[in-house]
mmCIF file with all atom_site columns, C-alpha atoms in Angstrom:
data_model
loop_
_atom_site.group_PDB
_atom_site.id
_atom_site.type_symbol
_atom_site.label_atom_id
_atom_site.label_alt_id
_atom_site.label_comp_id
_atom_site.label_asym_id
_atom_site.label_entity_id
_atom_site.label_seq_id
_atom_site.pdbx_PDB_ins_code
_atom_site.Cartn_x
_atom_site.Cartn_y
_atom_site.Cartn_z
_atom_site.occupancy
_atom_site.B_iso_or_equiv
_atom_site.pdbx_formal_charge
_atom_site.auth_seq_id
_atom_site.auth_comp_id
_atom_site.auth_asym_id
_atom_site.auth_atom_id
_atom_site.pdbx_PDB_model_num
ATOM 1   C CA . MET S 1 1   ? 151.727 121.655 58.361 1.00 87.00 ? 475 MET S CA 1
ATOM 2   C CA . VAL S 1 2   ? 150.988 125.392 56.953 1.00 90.00 ? 476 VAL S CA 1
ATOM 3   C CA . ASN S 1 3   ? 149.800 125.719 53.533 1.00 88.00 ? 477 ASN S CA 1
ATOM 4   C CA . VAL S 1 4   ? 150.537 128.831 51.787 1.00 86.00 ? 478 VAL S CA 1
ATOM 5   C CA . ALA S 1 5   ? 148.265 128.933 48.920 1.00 79.00 ? 479 ALA S CA 1
ATOM 6   C CA . THR S 1 6   ? 147.638 131.576 46.112 1.00 78.00 ? 480 THR S CA 1
ATOM 7   C CA . SER S 1 7   ? 145.995 131.727 42.750 1.00 75.00 ? 481 SER S CA 1
ATOM 8   C CA . THR S 1 8   ? 148.807 132.223 40.333 1.00 73.00 ? 482 THR S CA 1
ATOM 9   C CA . SER S 1 9   ? 147.297 132.263 36.485 1.00 70.00 ? 483 SER S CA 1
ATOM 10  C CA . SER S 1 10  ? 146.600 135.578 35.134 1.00 69.00 ? 484 SER S CA 1
ATOM 11  C CA . GLN S 1 11  ? 142.876 134.968 35.086 1.00 70.00 ? 485 GLN S CA 1
ATOM 12  C CA . LEU S 1 12  ? 142.854 134.246 38.800 1.00 62.00 ? 486 LEU S CA 1
ATOM 13  C CA . MET S 1 13  ? 145.224 136.992 39.665 1.00 62.00 ? 487 MET S CA 1
ATOM 14  C CA . LYS S 1 14  ? 143.157 139.501 38.113 1.00 70.00 ? 488 LYS S CA 1
ATOM 15  C CA . HIS S 1 15  ? 139.660 138.306 39.206 1.00 63.00 ? 489 HIS S CA 1
ATOM 16  C CA . SER S 1 16  ? 140.541 136.629 42.698 1.00 71.00 ? 490 SER S CA 1
ATOM 17  C CA . HIS S 1 17  ? 143.066 139.082 44.445 1.00 65.00 ? 491 HIS S CA 1
ATOM 18  C CA . GLY S 1 18  ? 144.489 141.790 41.805 1.00 71.00 ? 492 GLY S CA 1
ATOM 19  C CA . LYS S 1 19  ? 148.085 141.053 42.735 1.00 74.00 ? 493 LYS S CA 1
ATOM 20  C CA . ASP S 1 20  ? 150.985 140.016 40.656 1.00 79.00 ? 494 ASP S CA 1
ATOM 21  C CA . LEU S 1 21  ? 153.662 137.501 41.208 1.00 77.00 ? 495 LEU S CA 1
ATOM 22  C CA . ASP S 1 22  ? 156.205 139.576 42.247 1.00 83.00 ? 496 ASP S CA 1
ATOM 23  C CA . PHE S 1 23  ? 153.646 140.663 45.200 1.00 85.00 ? 497 PHE S CA 1
ATOM 24  C CA . ILE S 1 24  ? 153.194 136.765 45.749 1.00 81.00 ? 498 ILE S CA 1
ATOM 25  C CA . ALA S 1 25  ? 156.796 136.072 45.976 1.00 83.00 ? 499 ALA S CA 1
ATOM 26  C CA . VAL S 1 26  ? 157.293 138.743 48.674 1.00 89.00 ? 500 VAL S CA 1
ATOM 27  C CA . LYS S 1 27  ? 154.630 137.853 50.707 1.00 88.00 ? 501 LYS S CA 1
ATOM 28  C CA . ALA S 1 28  ? 155.423 133.894 50.370 1.00 88.00 ? 502 ALA S CA 1
ATOM 29  C CA . ARG S 1 29  ? 158.964 134.961 51.517 1.00 91.00 ? 503 ARG S CA 1
ATOM 30  C CA . GLU S 1 30  ? 157.326 136.866 54.416 1.00 94.00 ? 504 GLU S CA 1
ATOM 31  C CA . VAL S 1 31  ? 155.106 133.760 55.598 1.00 92.00 ? 505 VAL S CA 1
ATOM 32  C CA . ILE S 1 32  ? 157.652 131.331 55.207 1.00 93.00 ? 506 ILE S CA 1
ATOM 33  C CA . GLU S 1 33  ? 160.417 133.263 57.147 1.00 93.00 ? 507 GLU S CA 1
ATOM 34  C CA . TYR S 1 34  ? 157.990 133.415 59.905 1.00 94.00 ? 508 TYR S CA 1
ATOM 35  C CA . VAL S 1 35  ? 156.702 129.950 60.030 1.00 93.00 ? 509 VAL S CA 1
ATOM 36  C CA . LYS S 1 36  ? 160.125 128.203 59.130 1.00 92.00 ? 510 LYS S CA 1
ATOM 37  C CA . PRO S 1 37  ? 161.656 128.720 62.941 1.00 93.00 ? 511 PRO S CA 1
ATOM 38  C CA . HIS S 1 38  ? 158.503 127.251 64.417 1.00 95.00 ? 512 HIS S CA 1
ATOM 39  C CA . ASN S 1 39  ? 159.458 123.881 62.942 1.00 91.00 ? 513 ASN S CA 1
ATOM 40  C CA . LEU S 1 40  ? 156.330 123.183 60.970 1.00 94.00 ? 514 LEU S CA 1
ATOM 41  C CA . GLU S 1 41  ? 156.066 121.751 57.616 1.00 94.00 ? 515 GLU S CA 1
ATOM 42  C CA . ILE S 1 42  ? 155.491 124.252 54.862 1.00 94.00 ? 516 ILE S CA 1
ATOM 43  C CA . ARG S 1 43  ? 153.585 123.525 51.598 1.00 93.00 ? 517 ARG S CA 1
ATOM 44  C CA . PHE S 1 44  ? 153.302 126.304 48.986 1.00 91.00 ? 518 PHE S CA 1
ATOM 45  C CA . SER S 1 45  ? 150.701 125.962 46.652 1.00 88.00 ? 519 SER S CA 1
ATOM 46  C CA . GLY S 1 46  ? 149.825 127.873 43.502 1.00 83.00 ? 520 GLY S CA 1
ATOM 47  C CA . GLU S 1 47  ? 146.092 127.731 42.410 1.00 82.00 ? 521 GLU S CA 1
ATOM 48  C CA . ASP S 1 48  ? 145.407 127.318 38.585 1.00 83.00 ? 522 ASP S CA 1
ATOM 49  C CA . SER S 1 49  ? 149.014 126.166 38.205 1.00 85.00 ? 523 SER S CA 1
ATOM 50  C CA . PHE S 1 50  ? 148.419 124.757 34.551 1.00 88.00 ? 524 PHE S CA 1
ATOM 51  C CA . ARG S 1 51  ? 146.794 127.807 33.028 1.00 85.00 ? 525 ARG S CA 1
ATOM 52  C CA . SER S 1 52  ? 149.643 129.893 34.591 1.00 85.00 ? 526 SER S CA 1
ATOM 53  C CA . ASP S 1 53  ? 152.796 131.199 32.678 1.00 86.00 ? 527 ASP S CA 1
ATOM 54  C CA . PHE S 1 54  ? 155.092 128.097 33.705 1.00 90.00 ? 528 PHE S CA 1
ATOM 55  C CA . ARG S 1 55  ? 158.392 130.208 33.520 1.00 90.00 ? 529 ARG S CA 1
ATOM 56  C CA . GLU S 1 56  ? 156.923 132.446 36.171 1.00 87.00 ? 530 GLU S CA 1
ATOM 57  C CA . ILE S 1 57  ? 155.758 129.286 38.419 1.00 87.00 ? 531 ILE S CA 1
ATOM 58  C CA . LEU S 1 58  ? 159.199 127.976 37.998 1.00 90.00 ? 532 LEU S CA 1
ATOM 59  C CA . LYS S 1 59  ? 160.936 131.122 39.069 1.00 89.00 ? 533 LYS S CA 1
ATOM 60  C CA . LEU S 1 60  ? 158.281 131.537 42.055 1.00 88.00 ? 534 LEU S CA 1
ATOM 61  C CA . ASN S 1 61  ? 158.683 127.814 43.096 1.00 89.00 ? 535 ASN S CA 1
ATOM 62  C CA . SER S 1 62  ? 162.681 128.154 42.843 1.00 89.00 ? 536 SER S CA 1
ATOM 63  C CA . THR S 1 63  ? 162.300 130.993 45.488 1.00 90.00 ? 537 THR S CA 1
ATOM 64  C CA . VAL S 1 64  ? 160.252 129.176 47.984 1.00 91.00 ? 538 VAL S CA 1
ATOM 65  C CA . ASP S 1 65  ? 162.542 126.157 47.303 1.00 90.00 ? 539 ASP S CA 1
ATOM 66  C CA . ARG S 1 66  ? 165.730 128.398 48.494 1.00 90.00 ? 540 ARG S CA 1
ATOM 67  C CA . LEU S 1 67  ? 163.425 129.299 51.430 1.00 91.00 ? 541 LEU S CA 1
ATOM 68  C CA . GLY S 1 68  ? 163.127 125.810 52.624 1.00 91.00 ? 542 GLY S CA 1
ATOM 69  C CA . VAL S 1 69  ? 159.644 124.660 51.788 1.00 93.00 ? 543 VAL S CA 1
ATOM 70  C CA . ASN S 1 70  ? 159.051 121.151 52.303 1.00 94.00 ? 544 ASN S CA 1
ATOM 71  C CA . ARG S 1 71  ? 156.516 120.726 49.478 1.00 94.00 ? 545 ARG S CA 1
ATOM 72  C CA . VAL S 1 72  ? 155.062 122.564 46.505 1.00 93.00 ? 546 VAL S CA 1
ATOM 73  C CA . GLY S 1 73  ? 151.358 122.230 45.302 1.00 92.00 ? 547 GLY S CA 1
ATOM 74  C CA . ILE S 1 74  ? 150.369 122.442 41.725 1.00 93.00 ? 548 ILE S CA 1
ATOM 75  C CA . ALA S 1 75  ? 146.918 122.373 40.647 1.00 91.00 ? 549 ALA S CA 1
ATOM 76  C CA . ASP S 1 76  ? 144.777 121.978 37.601 1.00 93.00 ? 550 ASP S CA 1
ATOM 77  C CA . THR S 1 77  ? 142.153 123.852 39.071 1.00 86.00 ? 551 THR S CA 1
ATOM 78  C CA . VAL S 1 78  ? 139.644 123.979 35.939 1.00 85.00 ? 552 VAL S CA 1
ATOM 79  C CA . GLY S 1 79  ? 140.560 120.402 34.899 1.00 90.00 ? 553 GLY S CA 1
ATOM 80  C CA . SER S 1 80  ? 142.057 121.468 31.428 1.00 92.00 ? 554 SER S CA 1
ATOM 81  C CA . ALA S 1 81  ? 145.378 120.089 31.494 1.00 96.00 ? 555 ALA S CA 1
ATOM 82  C CA . THR S 1 82  ? 146.465 117.121 29.228 1.00 97.00 ? 556 THR S CA 1
ATOM 83  C CA . PRO S 1 83  ? 148.350 114.111 30.225 1.00 98.00 ? 557 PRO S CA 1
ATOM 84  C CA . ARG S 1 84  ? 151.429 115.282 28.149 1.00 98.00 ? 558 ARG S CA 1
ATOM 85  C CA . GLU S 1 85  ? 151.335 118.694 29.637 1.00 97.00 ? 559 GLU S CA 1
ATOM 86  C CA . VAL S 1 86  ? 151.213 117.179 33.022 1.00 98.00 ? 560 VAL S CA 1
ATOM 87  C CA . PHE S 1 87  ? 154.347 114.957 32.428 1.00 98.00 ? 561 PHE S CA 1
ATOM 88  C CA . GLU S 1 88  ? 156.352 117.604 30.976 1.00 97.00 ? 562 GLU S CA 1
ATOM 89  C CA . LYS S 1 89  ? 155.639 120.502 33.476 1.00 96.00 ? 563 LYS S CA 1
ATOM 90  C CA . VAL S 1 90  ? 156.042 118.053 36.489 1.00 97.00 ? 564 VAL S CA 1
ATOM 91  C CA . SER S 1 91  ? 159.399 116.673 34.666 1.00 97.00 ? 565 SER S CA 1
ATOM 92  C CA . ILE S 1 92  ? 160.884 120.062 34.500 1.00 95.00 ? 566 ILE S CA 1
ATOM 93  C CA . LEU S 1 93  ? 159.564 121.246 38.076 1.00 94.00 ? 567 LEU S CA 1
ATOM 94  C CA . HIS S 1 94  ? 161.189 118.093 39.412 1.00 95.00 ? 568 HIS S CA 1
ATOM 95  C CA . GLN S 1 95  ? 164.562 118.817 38.020 1.00 95.00 ? 569 GLN S CA 1
ATOM 96  C CA . ALA S 1 96  ? 164.444 122.307 39.185 1.00 91.00 ? 570 ALA S CA 1
ATOM 97  C CA . VAL S 1 97  ? 163.666 121.859 42.642 1.00 90.00 ? 571 VAL S CA 1
ATOM 98  C CA . ASP S 1 98  ? 164.824 120.032 45.701 1.00 89.00 ? 572 ASP S CA 1
ATOM 99  C CA . TYR S 1 99  ? 161.427 119.425 47.533 1.00 91.00 ? 573 TYR S CA 1
ATOM 100 C CA . ASP S 1 100 ? 158.242 117.124 47.274 1.00 96.00 ? 574 ASP S CA 1
ATOM 101 C CA . ILE S 1 101 ? 155.734 117.846 44.595 1.00 96.00 ? 575 ILE S CA 1
ATOM 102 C CA . GLU S 1 102 ? 152.367 117.514 45.430 1.00 96.00 ? 576 GLU S CA 1
ATOM 103 C CA . THR S 1 103 ? 149.457 117.689 42.654 1.00 96.00 ? 577 THR S CA 1
ATOM 104 C CA . HIS S 1 104 ? 145.762 118.289 42.255 1.00 94.00 ? 578 HIS S CA 1
ATOM 105 C CA . PHE S 1 105 ? 143.692 117.592 39.271 1.00 95.00 ? 579 PHE S CA 1
ATOM 106 C CA . HIS S 1 106 ? 140.063 118.140 38.436 1.00 92.00 ? 580 HIS S CA 1
ATOM 107 C CA . ASN S 1 107 ? 138.073 115.712 36.259 1.00 91.00 ? 581 ASN S CA 1
ATOM 108 C CA . ASP S 1 108 ? 136.168 118.155 34.029 1.00 90.00 ? 582 ASP S CA 1
ATOM 109 C CA . THR S 1 109 ? 137.531 116.741 30.844 1.00 92.00 ? 583 THR S CA 1
ATOM 110 C CA . GLY S 1 110 ? 138.069 113.159 32.204 1.00 93.00 ? 584 GLY S CA 1
ATOM 111 C CA . CYS S 1 111 ? 141.710 113.253 32.618 1.00 95.00 ? 585 CYS S CA 1
ATOM 112 C CA . ALA S 1 112 ? 142.276 113.312 36.411 1.00 95.00 ? 586 ALA S CA 1
ATOM 113 C CA . ILE S 1 113 ? 143.507 109.728 36.629 1.00 95.00 ? 587 ILE S CA 1
ATOM 114 C CA . ALA S 1 114 ? 145.804 109.841 33.598 1.00 96.00 ? 588 ALA S CA 1
ATOM 115 C CA . ASN S 1 115 ? 147.318 113.309 34.771 1.00 97.00 ? 589 ASN S CA 1
ATOM 116 C CA . ALA S 1 116 ? 147.716 111.888 38.140 1.00 97.00 ? 590 ALA S CA 1
ATOM 117 C CA . GLN S 1 117 ? 149.566 108.722 36.864 1.00 97.00 ? 591 GLN S CA 1
ATOM 118 C CA . CYS S 1 118 ? 151.881 110.994 34.464 1.00 97.00 ? 592 CYS S CA 1
ATOM 119 C CA . ALA S 1 119 ? 152.606 113.295 37.229 1.00 98.00 ? 593 ALA S CA 1
ATOM 120 C CA . LEU S 1 120 ? 153.818 110.384 39.448 1.00 97.00 ? 594 LEU S CA 1
ATOM 121 C CA . GLU S 1 121 ? 155.572 109.124 36.487 1.00 96.00 ? 595 GLU S CA 1
ATOM 122 C CA . ALA S 1 122 ? 157.482 112.480 35.919 1.00 97.00 ? 596 ALA S CA 1
ATOM 123 C CA . GLY S 1 123 ? 158.356 112.901 39.565 1.00 97.00 ? 597 GLY S CA 1
ATOM 124 C CA . ALA S 1 124 ? 155.193 113.985 41.714 1.00 98.00 ? 598 ALA S CA 1
ATOM 125 C CA . THR S 1 125 ? 155.264 112.545 45.168 1.00 97.00 ? 599 THR S CA 1
ATOM 126 C CA . HIS S 1 126 ? 151.911 113.337 46.412 1.00 97.00 ? 600 HIS S CA 1
ATOM 127 C CA . VAL S 1 127 ? 148.430 113.250 44.592 1.00 96.00 ? 601 VAL S CA 1
ATOM 128 C CA . ASP S 1 128 ? 145.255 115.139 46.067 1.00 93.00 ? 602 ASP S CA 1
ATOM 129 C CA . THR S 1 129 ? 142.622 112.400 45.774 1.00 93.00 ? 603 THR S CA 1
ATOM 130 C CA . THR S 1 130 ? 138.868 111.874 46.556 1.00 91.00 ? 604 THR S CA 1
ATOM 131 C CA . VAL S 1 131 ? 136.912 108.976 48.006 1.00 88.00 ? 605 VAL S CA 1
ATOM 132 C CA . LEU S 1 132 ? 133.240 108.755 46.491 1.00 76.00 ? 606 LEU S CA 1
ATOM 133 C CA . GLY S 1 133 ? 133.710 111.410 43.794 1.00 69.00 ? 607 GLY S CA 1
ATOM 134 C CA . ILE S 1 134 ? 133.497 114.311 46.541 1.00 71.00 ? 608 ILE S CA 1
ATOM 135 C CA . GLY S 1 135 ? 134.472 117.623 45.099 1.00 68.00 ? 609 GLY S CA 1
ATOM 136 C CA . GLU S 1 136 ? 133.243 120.636 43.064 1.00 68.00 ? 610 GLU S CA 1
ATOM 137 C CA . ARG S 1 137 ? 132.091 120.106 39.801 1.00 69.00 ? 611 ARG S CA 1
ATOM 138 C CA . HIS S 1 138 ? 133.408 117.100 38.419 1.00 75.00 ? 612 HIS S CA 1
ATOM 139 C CA . GLY S 1 139 ? 135.333 116.227 41.414 1.00 84.00 ? 613 GLY S CA 1
ATOM 140 C CA . ILE S 1 140 ? 139.055 115.542 41.623 1.00 90.00 ? 614 ILE S CA 1
ATOM 141 C CA . THR S 1 141 ? 141.164 112.282 41.197 1.00 94.00 ? 615 THR S CA 1
ATOM 142 C CA . SER S 1 142 ? 139.163 109.254 42.307 1.00 92.00 ? 616 SER S CA 1
ATOM 143 C CA . LEU S 1 143 ? 141.734 107.156 44.650 1.00 93.00 ? 617 LEU S CA 1
ATOM 144 C CA . GLY S 1 144 ? 139.691 103.981 44.193 1.00 93.00 ? 618 GLY S CA 1
ATOM 145 C CA . ASP S 1 145 ? 140.421 104.423 40.242 1.00 93.00 ? 619 ASP S CA 1
ATOM 146 C CA . LEU S 1 146 ? 143.822 105.771 40.600 1.00 95.00 ? 620 LEU S CA 1
ATOM 147 C CA . VAL S 1 147 ? 145.008 102.641 42.776 1.00 95.00 ? 621 VAL S CA 1
ATOM 148 C CA . ALA S 1 148 ? 143.481 100.465 40.334 1.00 94.00 ? 622 ALA S CA 1
ATOM 149 C CA . CYS S 1 149 ? 145.540 102.300 37.536 1.00 92.00 ? 623 CYS S CA 1
ATOM 150 C CA . LEU S 1 150 ? 148.568 101.835 39.455 1.00 93.00 ? 624 LEU S CA 1
ATOM 151 C CA . LEU S 1 151 ? 148.107 98.405  40.043 1.00 92.00 ? 625 LEU S CA 1
ATOM 152 C CA . ARG S 1 152 ? 147.452 97.395  36.800 1.00 86.00 ? 626 ARG S CA 1
ATOM 153 C CA . SER S 1 153 ? 150.584 99.257  35.527 1.00 80.00 ? 627 SER S CA 1
ATOM 154 C CA . ALA S 1 154 ? 153.056 98.123  38.265 1.00 71.00 ? 628 ALA S CA 1
ATOM 155 C CA . PRO S 1 155 ? 155.642 95.804  37.169 1.00 71.00 ? 629 PRO S CA 1
#
């Protein structure tokens, strides 16, 4: 798998790489068109997706969808997304694209488990998880806690 990842929020674009979303779209196209003939799975991931302009995220993800990526990753890089926001945005993204949706939630506000469950309910196919709480700051979604939550809510 090839992971094409870049910062997409205005904060990170300004302080990380200094490029705009149009530049990102052009470079993503170049990389995807180069990788695609090699029959490798391609994941396009926007770092800090939940603080990004979501209309622009949809536009960017629609572009990479047309180019044939296999999966898109959206990340709550700073752990500030709410479960309602996650459900709404993942639902909209799920309706807009044909590929798998991977999610990545940090636990800074204690919402990683709820956000992951809401993302799955909204159509996400993958959740990045951690074992033993490993991860920067407050870690990311705990695998054990997510499984317990999903088993409890299963029919």
